[in-house]
XYZ file of C-alpha atoms in Angstrom:
743
model
C -14.350 -28.132 -51.946
C -16.590 -27.197 -49.345
C -17.902 -29.266 -46.295
C -19.901 -26.781 -44.833
C -20.947 -23.264 -45.075
C -23.821 -21.971 -42.662
C -24.754 -19.900 -40.990
C -28.514 -18.467 -38.887
C -30.312 -15.906 -37.211
C -30.246 -18.147 -33.553
C -28.951 -17.386 -30.708
C -26.417 -18.705 -28.218
C -24.652 -17.775 -25.752
C -21.307 -19.727 -24.047
C -20.562 -19.076 -20.278
C -17.896 -19.945 -17.684
C -19.407 -20.285 -14.402
C -18.702 -22.320 -10.429
C -15.125 -21.340 -10.775
C -13.320 -22.552 -8.032
C -9.961 -22.811 -7.594
C -8.532 -24.505 -3.925
C -5.035 -25.136 -3.008
C -3.217 -27.054 -0.819
C -0.489 -26.407 0.730
C 1.876 -29.110 2.502
C 4.729 -27.703 4.366
C 7.338 -29.343 6.334
C 9.426 -27.830 9.198
C 13.307 -26.887 8.559
C 15.666 -27.981 10.521
C 17.855 -24.914 10.107
C 15.252 -22.274 10.281
C 12.550 -24.174 12.623
C 10.250 -21.548 12.676
C 9.587 -21.162 9.223
C 8.384 -24.256 7.684
C 9.231 -24.605 4.251
C 6.977 -25.742 1.094
C 6.813 -29.158 -0.095
C 4.621 -29.355 -2.887
C 0.913 -27.129 -3.470
C -1.830 -28.419 -5.264
C -4.292 -26.945 -6.757
C -7.643 -28.024 -8.182
C -9.451 -25.998 -9.819
C -12.831 -26.030 -11.604
C -15.444 -24.716 -13.206
C -18.754 -25.389 -15.820
C -18.938 -24.131 -19.376
C -22.815 -23.525 -20.461
C -24.194 -23.282 -23.437
C -26.871 -21.063 -23.842
C -29.412 -20.040 -26.641
C -29.908 -23.330 -29.435
C -27.211 -25.105 -27.864
C -27.434 -25.389 -24.435
C -25.273 -27.941 -22.574
C -23.658 -27.590 -19.265
C -20.200 -29.109 -18.565
C -18.101 -29.499 -15.508
C -14.363 -29.661 -15.619
C -11.863 -30.289 -13.917
C -8.210 -29.042 -15.374
C -4.819 -30.087 -14.701
C -2.664 -26.942 -13.932
C 0.394 -25.546 -15.933
C 2.648 -22.735 -14.618
C 4.972 -20.500 -17.318
C 7.005 -17.440 -16.472
C 4.506 -14.733 -16.862
C 0.555 -17.392 -16.936
C -1.356 -19.930 -15.445
C -3.133 -22.257 -17.540
C -6.324 -24.508 -16.901
C -6.759 -27.090 -19.170
C -9.670 -29.157 -19.736
C -10.611 -31.769 -22.218
C -13.918 -31.836 -23.694
C -14.819 -35.213 -25.380
C -17.750 -35.967 -28.179
C -19.594 -32.389 -27.283
C -22.914 -32.299 -29.342
C -22.671 -28.539 -30.647
C -25.294 -29.600 -32.952
C -28.659 -28.100 -34.271
C -31.901 -30.247 -33.967
C -32.854 -30.917 -37.785
C -30.044 -29.188 -39.421
C -26.940 -31.242 -38.772
C -25.432 -32.751 -36.237
C -22.085 -32.030 -34.631
C -19.209 -33.291 -31.901
C -16.769 -31.460 -30.440
C -13.849 -32.856 -29.304
C -10.584 -30.742 -27.740
C -9.190 -29.108 -24.470
C -10.658 -25.843 -22.922
C -7.931 -23.835 -22.135
C -9.067 -20.575 -19.509
C -5.470 -18.550 -19.204
C -5.059 -16.557 -16.022
C -2.974 -13.399 -16.257
C -1.090 -11.547 -13.728
C -3.172 -8.467 -14.637
C -5.541 -6.596 -12.684
C -7.480 -3.610 -13.127
C -10.079 -1.636 -10.729
C -13.891 -1.206 -12.547
C -17.179 0.999 -11.091
C -19.615 -1.884 -10.337
C -22.741 0.247 -10.647
C -24.825 -2.541 -9.484
C -22.854 -3.151 -5.879
C -21.750 -1.093 -3.028
C -18.703 -2.532 -3.812
C -16.408 -1.826 -6.275
C -14.254 -4.520 -7.591
C -10.484 -5.691 -9.074
C -10.415 -7.942 -11.888
C -7.875 -10.228 -13.169
C -7.646 -10.698 -17.400
C -8.482 -14.105 -17.871
C -8.805 -15.394 -21.874
C -11.471 -18.606 -22.488
C -9.844 -20.332 -25.653
C -12.480 -23.745 -27.012
C -9.472 -26.028 -29.439
C -9.937 -29.219 -30.907
C -11.740 -30.937 -34.058
C -15.612 -30.861 -35.244
C -17.400 -33.879 -36.192
C -19.921 -32.647 -38.519
C -22.803 -35.176 -39.985
C -24.031 -33.682 -43.567
C -26.908 -35.554 -44.963
C -25.389 -36.817 -48.534
C -22.140 -35.642 -47.718
C -22.173 -37.669 -44.802
C -19.272 -37.205 -41.261
C -16.500 -35.337 -41.769
C -14.103 -33.689 -39.538
C -13.133 -29.863 -38.585
C -10.683 -27.766 -36.624
C -12.266 -25.985 -34.850
C -10.777 -22.406 -32.641
C -13.033 -20.292 -30.470
C -11.068 -17.874 -28.119
C -12.043 -14.949 -26.445
C -10.905 -11.927 -23.368
C -12.866 -12.382 -19.983
C -12.041 -11.055 -16.821
C -12.683 -12.489 -13.091
C -12.491 -10.960 -9.721
C -9.567 -10.383 -8.209
C -7.595 -10.968 -4.788
C -5.225 -11.896 -2.073
C -6.522 -15.791 -2.162
C -5.320 -16.235 -5.994
C -2.380 -14.538 -6.024
C -1.232 -16.989 -3.110
C -2.755 -19.645 -5.191
C -0.655 -17.802 -7.655
C 2.517 -18.573 -5.012
C 2.251 -22.097 -4.091
C 2.787 -23.238 -7.563
C 7.061 -21.640 -6.981
C 8.403 -23.463 -4.769
C 11.128 -23.430 -3.432
C 9.281 -21.229 -1.008
C 9.938 -19.465 1.294
C 13.393 -17.983 -0.968
C 15.763 -17.134 1.315
C 17.695 -14.022 0.066
C 21.600 -12.973 1.410
C 21.587 -14.925 4.421
C 24.642 -15.636 5.735
C 26.969 -13.771 3.511
C 29.511 -12.504 5.714
C 29.667 -8.931 3.060
C 26.636 -8.423 4.476
C 27.677 -8.503 8.521
C 26.635 -5.957 10.460
C 29.743 -5.722 13.489
C 29.313 -3.802 16.019
C 31.266 0.103 15.949
C 34.646 0.964 16.529
C 34.719 3.691 17.329
C 31.697 6.289 18.894
C 29.015 7.655 17.656
C 27.020 11.081 18.160
C 23.693 10.169 17.295
C 21.772 12.462 19.625
C 23.019 15.553 17.699
C 21.865 14.594 14.611
C 18.236 13.915 16.066
C 17.752 17.538 17.747
C 18.919 19.275 13.845
C 16.210 17.089 12.330
C 13.637 17.449 15.339
C 14.300 21.307 13.917
C 14.577 20.274 9.762
C 11.189 18.419 9.712
C 9.408 21.279 10.456
C 9.201 22.544 7.646
C 7.844 18.716 6.376
C 4.948 19.491 8.840
C 3.058 22.173 7.074
C -0.599 21.142 8.218
C 0.588 18.629 11.425
C 0.610 15.773 9.054
C 3.995 14.673 6.996
C 4.807 15.206 3.728
C 7.786 15.151 1.244
C 9.876 18.149 0.021
C 10.273 18.561 -3.186
C 13.719 21.159 -4.824
C 11.923 21.975 -8.390
C 14.663 24.819 -9.014
C 17.934 23.057 -8.585
C 17.291 19.466 -8.152
C 21.055 18.274 -6.910
C 21.276 16.105 -9.933
C 19.675 16.433 -13.737
C 18.140 13.575 -15.168
C 17.432 15.790 -18.113
C 19.853 17.682 -19.160
C 18.818 21.017 -19.412
C 15.494 20.471 -19.105
C 14.181 22.886 -15.933
C 10.905 22.829 -14.744
C 9.134 26.371 -14.922
C 5.637 25.831 -14.346
C 6.676 24.715 -10.267
C 7.326 26.706 -7.602
C 11.154 26.707 -6.390
C 9.099 23.815 -3.872
C 7.138 21.679 -3.553
C 4.932 18.941 -1.348
C 5.654 14.888 -2.265
C 4.416 11.992 -1.357
C 1.200 12.923 -0.402
C -0.705 9.316 -0.959
C 1.682 8.355 1.539
C 0.955 11.297 4.135
C -1.367 9.589 6.468
C 1.254 6.222 7.003
C 4.411 8.638 7.600
C 2.280 10.388 10.196
C 1.824 7.889 12.723
C 4.535 7.026 11.565
C 6.552 10.323 12.899
C 3.929 10.279 15.877
C 4.617 7.281 17.271
C 8.363 8.835 17.421
C 7.343 11.671 19.170
C 5.251 9.376 21.499
C 8.504 7.854 22.669
C 10.394 10.629 22.857
C 8.007 12.196 25.510
C 7.883 9.007 26.916
C 11.714 9.197 27.797
C 12.390 12.620 28.013
C 9.019 14.684 29.300
C 11.189 17.093 27.213
C 7.561 19.795 26.709
C 8.560 20.402 23.159
C 7.945 16.635 22.302
C 4.431 17.023 23.806
C 3.764 19.909 21.502
C 4.425 18.322 18.555
C 2.373 15.368 20.030
C -0.257 17.585 20.202
C 0.604 18.983 16.975
C 0.329 15.645 15.054
C -2.829 14.635 16.998
C -4.319 18.159 15.568
C -3.252 16.905 12.204
C -4.650 13.194 12.110
C -7.692 14.872 13.545
C -7.996 17.267 10.528
C -7.853 13.960 8.277
C -10.704 12.615 9.761
C -12.362 15.512 9.664
C -11.973 17.075 6.251
C -13.977 14.153 4.732
C -17.490 15.169 6.798
C -19.074 17.593 4.724
C -18.335 17.673 0.483
C -17.082 15.868 -1.793
C -16.835 16.057 -5.330
C -16.663 13.976 -8.301
C -15.495 15.097 -11.912
C -16.531 18.921 -11.218
C -20.437 18.168 -9.164
C -20.340 18.708 -5.781
C -22.461 16.855 -3.324
C -22.795 16.397 0.571
C -20.953 13.676 2.558
C -22.896 10.675 4.394
C -22.211 11.561 8.292
C -19.880 8.367 9.269
C -17.349 8.388 12.175
C -13.355 7.337 11.114
C -12.941 7.740 7.046
C -9.603 9.330 6.727
C -8.319 11.002 4.321
C -4.457 10.110 2.396
C -3.618 14.651 2.766
C -4.994 17.775 3.494
C -4.410 21.027 2.767
C -5.948 24.408 2.769
C -6.877 26.923 -0.038
C -5.027 29.721 1.599
C -1.361 27.371 1.324
C 1.337 29.008 -0.611
C 3.011 25.925 -1.724
C 0.913 22.895 -3.036
C 1.851 19.779 -3.977
C 4.089 18.642 -6.889
C 1.194 16.225 -8.421
C -1.183 19.423 -8.661
C -3.464 20.481 -6.424
C -6.147 18.292 -4.919
C -8.881 20.599 -5.985
C -7.642 19.189 -9.527
C -8.308 15.830 -8.721
C -11.197 13.372 -10.031
C -12.611 13.436 -6.692
C -11.856 15.244 -3.471
C -13.100 15.861 -0.433
C -13.805 19.658 0.945
C -14.553 21.246 3.676
C -13.809 25.160 4.233
C -13.741 26.790 8.101
C -16.906 28.993 8.076
C -19.771 26.714 6.705
C -21.849 27.480 3.727
C -23.208 30.816 1.702
C -26.699 30.377 -0.016
C -27.093 33.360 -1.874
C -30.634 33.810 -3.525
C -33.056 36.504 -4.545
C -33.899 36.572 -0.459
C -30.523 37.263 0.742
C -27.637 35.053 2.204
C -28.051 32.125 4.613
C -24.528 30.433 6.169
C -24.964 26.883 7.002
C -22.859 24.752 8.809
C -22.612 21.690 6.545
C -22.731 21.412 2.830
C -25.731 19.201 3.572
C -27.886 21.960 5.134
C -27.291 24.106 1.947
C -27.617 21.976 -0.043
C -31.420 21.584 1.022
C -31.871 25.376 1.362
C -30.906 25.646 -2.572
C -33.192 22.746 -3.758
C -36.082 24.570 -1.301
C -34.989 27.818 -3.671
C -34.426 26.190 -6.657
C -37.887 26.511 -7.939
C -38.198 30.206 -7.895
C -37.323 32.039 -11.042
C -34.072 32.428 -11.605
C -32.936 36.385 -12.135
C -29.440 36.808 -13.610
C -27.574 39.546 -11.167
C -24.904 41.284 -11.685
C -21.986 39.980 -9.871
C -21.906 37.372 -6.774
C -22.175 39.808 -3.672
C -18.952 39.657 -0.957
C -16.996 38.740 -4.604
C -16.420 42.588 -6.466
C -14.483 42.994 -9.579
C -12.192 45.756 -10.889
C -14.858 47.954 -13.081
C -12.549 47.222 -16.308
C -13.368 43.501 -16.226
C -16.545 42.756 -17.656
C -19.364 41.155 -15.206
C -20.546 37.710 -14.792
C -23.629 37.164 -14.809
C -24.657 34.379 -12.293
C -28.119 32.849 -11.810
C -29.323 32.843 -8.333
C -29.500 30.874 -5.986
C -25.840 29.852 -5.169
C -23.689 27.942 -2.903
C -20.596 28.625 -2.032
C -17.347 27.293 0.911
C -16.947 30.235 3.415
C -13.713 31.075 4.226
C -10.025 29.044 4.151
C -11.679 25.851 2.622
C -9.832 22.726 3.242
C -8.904 19.919 0.525
C -8.741 16.307 1.273
C -7.334 12.919 -1.321
C -8.749 9.685 -0.865
C -13.043 9.178 -2.259
C -14.095 7.818 -5.350
C -12.043 5.413 -7.546
C -8.778 8.505 -7.407
C -6.671 6.606 -4.796
C -9.280 5.202 -2.177
C -7.072 5.827 0.882
C -5.641 2.885 1.504
C -5.470 0.315 4.391
C -1.491 1.300 4.668
C -2.667 4.225 5.348
C -4.965 2.957 8.637
C -2.310 1.027 9.621
C 0.224 3.773 10.651
C -2.746 6.229 11.478
C -3.961 3.430 14.075
C -0.509 2.926 15.427
C 0.913 6.370 16.070
C -2.887 7.164 17.729
C -2.585 4.380 19.675
C 0.430 4.784 21.658
C -0.236 8.323 21.761
C -2.850 7.628 23.832
C -1.452 4.980 26.041
C 1.713 7.002 26.764
C 0.826 10.356 26.940
C -0.803 11.297 29.857
C -2.261 14.815 28.439
C -6.393 14.273 28.843
C -6.592 15.844 25.377
C -4.206 14.502 23.617
C -6.105 10.875 25.510
C -9.885 11.872 24.562
C -8.608 12.698 21.115
C -6.129 10.318 20.029
C -9.125 7.721 21.757
C -11.968 9.293 19.446
C -10.535 9.000 16.606
C -9.523 4.786 17.300
C -12.808 4.664 18.064
C -14.333 5.997 15.237
C -12.021 3.910 12.733
C -12.932 0.804 14.610
C -16.800 1.324 15.522
C -16.436 1.978 11.224
C -15.174 -1.404 10.928
C -17.139 -3.008 12.440
C -20.463 -1.526 11.301
C -19.290 -2.763 7.782
C -18.182 -5.589 8.091
C -14.265 -4.523 8.179
C -14.728 -2.142 5.252
C -14.880 1.383 4.885
C -17.853 3.344 2.978
C -16.307 5.968 0.901
C -18.152 8.636 -0.136
C -18.938 9.958 -2.676
C -21.396 6.653 -3.436
C -20.426 5.605 -0.033
C -18.664 2.835 -1.841
C -16.381 -0.749 -0.642
C -13.344 0.520 -2.069
C -10.933 -0.008 1.024
C -11.007 -3.539 3.250
C -10.051 -5.554 5.689
C -12.264 -7.983 4.697
C -10.095 -11.504 5.863
C -7.771 -9.642 7.293
C -7.732 -11.341 10.691
C -4.152 -10.769 11.801
C -5.327 -6.425 11.519
C -8.308 -7.402 12.508
C -7.229 -8.692 15.580
C -4.818 -5.784 16.053
C -7.336 -3.349 15.587
C -9.209 -4.973 17.948
C -6.987 -5.008 20.783
C -6.002 -1.779 20.307
C -10.042 -0.966 20.761
C -9.719 -3.634 24.417
C -7.124 -1.268 25.622
C -8.955 2.275 24.916
C -11.795 0.934 25.732
C -12.249 -1.887 27.393
C -15.817 -2.185 28.204
C -17.248 -1.302 24.966
C -14.043 -3.651 23.338
C -13.406 -6.133 25.169
C -15.500 -8.871 24.765
C -15.228 -8.245 20.896
C -11.841 -8.669 20.948
C -12.137 -11.803 23.440
C -14.351 -13.399 21.365
C -12.073 -13.463 18.035
C -9.206 -13.777 19.663
C -9.160 -17.476 19.569
C -7.422 -16.480 15.432
C -4.777 -15.840 16.601
C -3.303 -19.444 16.436
C -4.162 -19.006 13.079
C -2.694 -15.579 12.585
C 1.056 -17.119 11.366
C -0.643 -18.131 7.726
C -1.557 -14.843 6.717
C 2.459 -14.324 7.624
C 4.206 -17.381 6.148
C 2.431 -15.703 2.934
C 4.103 -12.075 3.351
C 7.102 -13.578 3.604
C 7.940 -16.154 1.197
C 9.288 -13.608 -0.908
C 12.182 -11.436 1.189
C 12.216 -8.581 -1.845
C 9.117 -7.861 -3.677
C 7.270 -5.299 -2.592
C 9.456 -4.980 0.482
C 7.056 -2.094 2.088
C 4.957 -5.387 3.189
C 6.929 -6.032 5.951
C 6.878 -2.380 7.287
C 3.382 -2.089 6.583
C 3.501 -5.527 9.254
C 5.354 -4.133 11.846
C 3.203 -1.398 12.510
C 0.386 -3.250 13.416
C 2.718 -6.348 15.374
C 4.333 -3.651 17.605
C 1.015 -1.892 18.755
C 0.001 -5.520 19.092
C 2.197 -6.840 21.569
C 3.430 -4.421 23.368
C -0.322 -4.224 24.726
C -0.915 -7.446 24.508
C -0.148 -9.362 28.170
C -2.554 -12.835 28.194
C 0.324 -15.262 27.786
C -1.131 -17.607 25.264
C -2.093 -15.240 22.975
C 1.790 -13.496 22.938
C 2.399 -16.720 22.580
C -0.132 -17.377 19.226
C 0.980 -13.891 17.683
C 4.922 -14.295 18.996
C 4.950 -17.920 16.086
C 3.491 -15.563 13.956
C 6.088 -12.559 14.506
C 9.136 -14.918 14.466
C 8.190 -16.092 10.755
C 8.535 -12.049 9.928
C 11.656 -12.143 11.703
C 13.308 -14.902 10.026
C 12.441 -13.310 6.556
C 14.507 -9.594 8.040
C 16.335 -10.216 10.343
C 19.864 -10.474 8.578
C 18.580 -7.339 6.254
C 20.456 -4.877 8.219
C 17.267 -3.046 9.472
C 17.374 -0.973 12.247
C 13.910 -0.421 12.753
C 12.914 -3.774 12.638
C 15.174 -5.097 14.740
C 14.323 -2.517 17.862
C 10.890 -3.513 16.947
C 12.218 -7.041 18.222
C 12.833 -5.182 21.273
C 9.553 -3.482 21.587
C 7.703 -6.389 21.592
C 9.031 -8.444 24.907
C 7.884 -8.127 27.923
C 9.949 -5.295 29.768
C 11.317 -7.398 31.898
C 12.692 -9.841 29.100
C 13.743 -6.281 26.540
C 17.366 -5.809 27.925
C 18.308 -9.420 27.216
C 17.203 -9.459 24.157
C 18.858 -6.049 22.986
C 22.146 -8.183 24.506
C 22.187 -11.153 22.445
C 22.336 -12.031 19.589
C 19.498 -11.701 16.580
C 17.938 -14.658 16.355
C 16.006 -16.770 15.324
C 19.476 -18.471 15.625
C 21.033 -18.254 12.018
C 19.522 -15.281 10.581
C 22.176 -13.469 10.708
C 26.085 -14.118 9.794
C 27.091 -12.648 12.973
C 27.461 -13.029 16.692
C 27.601 -8.797 17.269
C 24.783 -8.333 19.705
C 21.434 -6.538 18.173
C 21.532 -3.120 19.993
C 25.252 -2.623 18.643
C 23.844 -4.051 15.431
C 21.166 -1.234 15.635
C 24.154 1.063 16.347
C 25.540 -0.197 13.405
C 22.951 0.536 11.214
C 21.871 3.867 12.219
C 25.466 4.917 11.607
C 25.425 4.044 7.986
C 22.292 6.163 7.671
C 23.996 9.345 9.571
C 26.756 8.864 6.852
C 24.118 9.150 4.137
C 22.998 11.835 5.609
C 26.336 13.281 5.270
C 26.711 12.501 2.311
C 23.403 13.327 0.175
C 22.472 16.263 2.947
C 20.461 19.108 1.936
C 21.305 22.759 3.452
C 18.718 21.957 5.835
C 20.289 18.823 6.417
C 17.770 16.336 5.667
C 18.605 14.091 2.797
C 17.790 14.186 -0.211
C 16.749 11.390 -2.793
C 20.066 10.728 -4.412
C 23.156 7.993 -3.534
C 25.526 9.530 -2.688
C 29.658 8.795 -4.079
C 30.148 6.326 -1.503
C 27.414 4.416 -2.784
C 28.214 4.984 -6.227
C 30.891 3.685 -6.079
C 29.373 0.347 -3.989
C 27.013 -0.429 -6.595
C 29.842 -0.080 -9.864
C 32.217 -2.577 -7.399
C 28.965 -5.114 -6.889
C 29.224 -5.922 -11.093
C 32.787 -6.639 -10.647
C 32.920 -8.468 -8.038
C 30.302 -11.111 -9.015
C 28.316 -9.629 -6.707
C 25.023 -8.919 -8.212
C 21.978 -12.010 -9.352
C 18.348 -11.864 -10.824
C 16.007 -12.417 -8.720
C 12.580 -13.647 -9.809
C 9.785 -12.763 -7.546
C 7.749 -15.381 -5.567
C 3.954 -15.192 -7.869
C 3.349 -12.625 -10.552
C 4.687 -9.295 -9.023
C 4.979 -7.169 -12.176
C 6.340 -4.112 -9.702
C 9.610 -2.860 -10.957
C 10.445 -4.340 -14.092
C 8.279 -4.932 -17.378
C 9.443 -8.633 -17.708
C 7.166 -11.252 -14.595
C 9.234 -10.472 -11.080
C 12.930 -10.160 -12.424
C 14.872 -7.475 -11.358
C 18.955 -7.271 -10.282
C 20.019 -7.365 -6.409
C 22.869 -7.164 -4.470
C 23.690 -11.283 -3.429
C 23.788 -9.507 0.442
C 22.228 -6.433 2.302
C 23.857 -3.249 1.281
C 24.805 -0.804 3.922
C 22.548 1.824 4.189
C 24.605 4.816 2.388
C 24.599 2.359 -0.576
C 21.483 1.569 -1.342
C 19.275 3.822 -3.948
C 18.341 6.992 -2.979
C 15.141 6.784 -5.390
C 11.947 5.845 -2.516
C 14.251 6.601 0.254
C 11.752 8.882 1.738
C 11.696 6.211 4.500
C 14.858 4.398 4.308
C 13.522 1.036 6.132
C 11.025 -0.025 3.670
C 12.892 -0.131 0.914
C 14.760 -3.483 0.679
C 18.350 -3.733 1.147
C 19.307 -5.892 -2.064
C 18.369 -2.565 -4.372
C 20.171 -2.253 -7.278
C 20.029 1.348 -9.320
C 19.808 -1.123 -12.233
C 17.075 -2.223 -13.552
C 16.137 -5.200 -15.179
C 14.527 -3.696 -17.759
C 14.121 -0.138 -19.068
C 11.714 0.795 -21.918
C 11.427 4.576 -20.770
C 14.981 5.094 -19.891
C 16.994 1.762 -21.839
C 20.310 3.301 -20.517
C 19.128 2.095 -16.280
C 19.007 -1.633 -18.250
C 22.675 -1.171 -18.825
C 25.378 -3.288 -17.454
C 27.468 -2.833 -15.694
C 26.372 0.607 -15.146
C 29.273 3.678 -14.436
C 28.920 5.864 -11.682
C 27.187 8.053 -13.717
C 24.410 5.865 -14.405
C 24.310 4.674 -11.192
C 23.376 8.527 -9.745
C 20.873 8.828 -12.840
C 18.928 5.949 -12.348
C 18.709 5.607 -8.849
C 17.785 8.836 -7.350
C 15.142 10.871 -6.891
C 17.304 14.043 -7.525
C 14.503 16.942 -6.203
C 13.011 14.944 -3.516
C 14.437 15.522 -0.235
C 13.414 13.156 2.953
C 11.283 14.082 6.308
C 13.883 12.725 8.924
C 11.307 10.151 9.916
C 13.166 7.055 9.069
C 15.896 8.851 11.600
C 13.521 9.787 14.501
C 11.610 7.097 14.738
C 14.650 4.611 15.615
C 16.251 6.416 17.748
C 13.901 7.470 19.820
C 12.331 3.911 19.726
C 16.419 3.214 20.914
C 16.630 5.888 24.018
C 13.307 4.571 24.675
C 14.581 1.028 24.965
C 18.037 1.592 26.422
C 19.847 0.993 23.592
C 21.316 4.243 22.963
C 21.529 6.751 26.186
C 18.995 9.049 26.760
């Protein structure tokens, strides 16, 4: 029997608004680790309103309960006796649940109605229950009811932090106190200086345009992931890691600054000048034209916009992933300016904006086909193209940049590395040209941020794609750098906001609660902590910042990370550095051994040199592979029951198809025993890494346990990639500067 068969053309809409998530976090002191409070519990208080529009208007505020599962958060609210009927036709009342499900899936979209592009988080809405319908001559009947549809909500770091507090215990310790992760002092002498000199020479091939890149050996990889397969379309060498070139250039500039500060070597000063000029180009290439989807547009002149990388049209070596001018969006700046060719002749302009204005001025004139473009003759045997005048074209070598529009917009990370390197150069290099250029570049970036509420406005449509809004820890670092290079201009601004230093520990706590996932976050934290505490001389502010830093240190002190250990010494005031270097790692209990920190640093640097020996390319730089000793260690971890499954805090889906699950070692591995994939800068890779994936749909063999030596080699390597060696030079020169190693 059919109780209700009704259809209508009446318009009706259902929307969710006033969606709010508030979290209360209760922390307790940890007697074992007093510098890092632990999470007692977190309370999530969500609220939203369901609004019906059209012929069934209603507004209902829901305060749902929260349910957490492995891969989603469910907000479930109760609806009681809600009228959803139509007057004069039938009366209907709904009782059931309205369910909002938040998934850890985000994606970026272009918003044509706002200068800000937004990142969205996937969500579904479901209305499920029963409907009581009253019909004339039939009476009241109850029927099941279900309605669902997908929606999206703006994503933010705050939402991810809310997800994290739903998954205690936090912080998630890993590898603490395991004796297998001990870092004893060296028992035999190690030559650290000769490898540094060799790497300083070899790294030149990784600095083609004053910025750091990795090299890919496409002709003869050290190992083959697909036997019998070759790459005939790639040249013998190509550049890799273009997206992070600015980051590692900043790290290498820091290394060379401390090299010069220690040795006064003219070669070090020359390298500093070369790198600073490279940064000048990364900023300069963004100031002329941007090309998006084949359309060239002038860039609005604004200081401080950084390119991820820069590449000239005359280069014989290209990027492994393809030329910049083949990207959906790229910057373009010719050394000779621009020519506008018209019937009246040829005019040259310094910028594309000027050339475009001249082009527009002549565009209304009749266009007459011409046999060829002046200055671009073609062989007589070829057909001559018919080009309509006027036209505009670049003159001379063209420099291309990357990081505009929605195509890998320049990241906050790139700026953090850049600001670190330039700030140390401006402070420690006495050369007037270096000081002036570095200071101008720093001021340009800071002026841009201050003028745009801590957002970067990027070409081609002046959109906000990169933002430091809410990242007050990084904001304070940048302002402190500004106060150092120009105290009159930035000092009052920094002093006004410096009281916020009391709160920087909060963001650091969230960064540190997961010591494995997205480990590069710790390296970036070091990049803004190092200059901040190196520069800060106010004791009260230093005390505030050290509260935050000690949380960071607690999470990483036992990670066998020479660079992080040296930052621990660097951030102390000069009168305390020797005492910290000669003491066991702090905070107490973070390390399973009592060797002085400087001795542990030497041991870990020796492990890096051992890895270099095992996987060296012909020029002596390390390939991103895992050597025979490391392969054996990785296999032995399984037979010795030293592998476990780590579940990320929050909803990190990187490195695995299952939400946040990965295989990890139970202790921090020696540098030579870690997988080679991604080891362009070893210190941004977590030390528990295993060359077996928890799940791998592309290469199922890489998820087989226990692995063989061959599988470890295959799944733990990027066989074509040669790292630049910055991860040795940076800690080496810091160690020499700080007296951990001799000059």
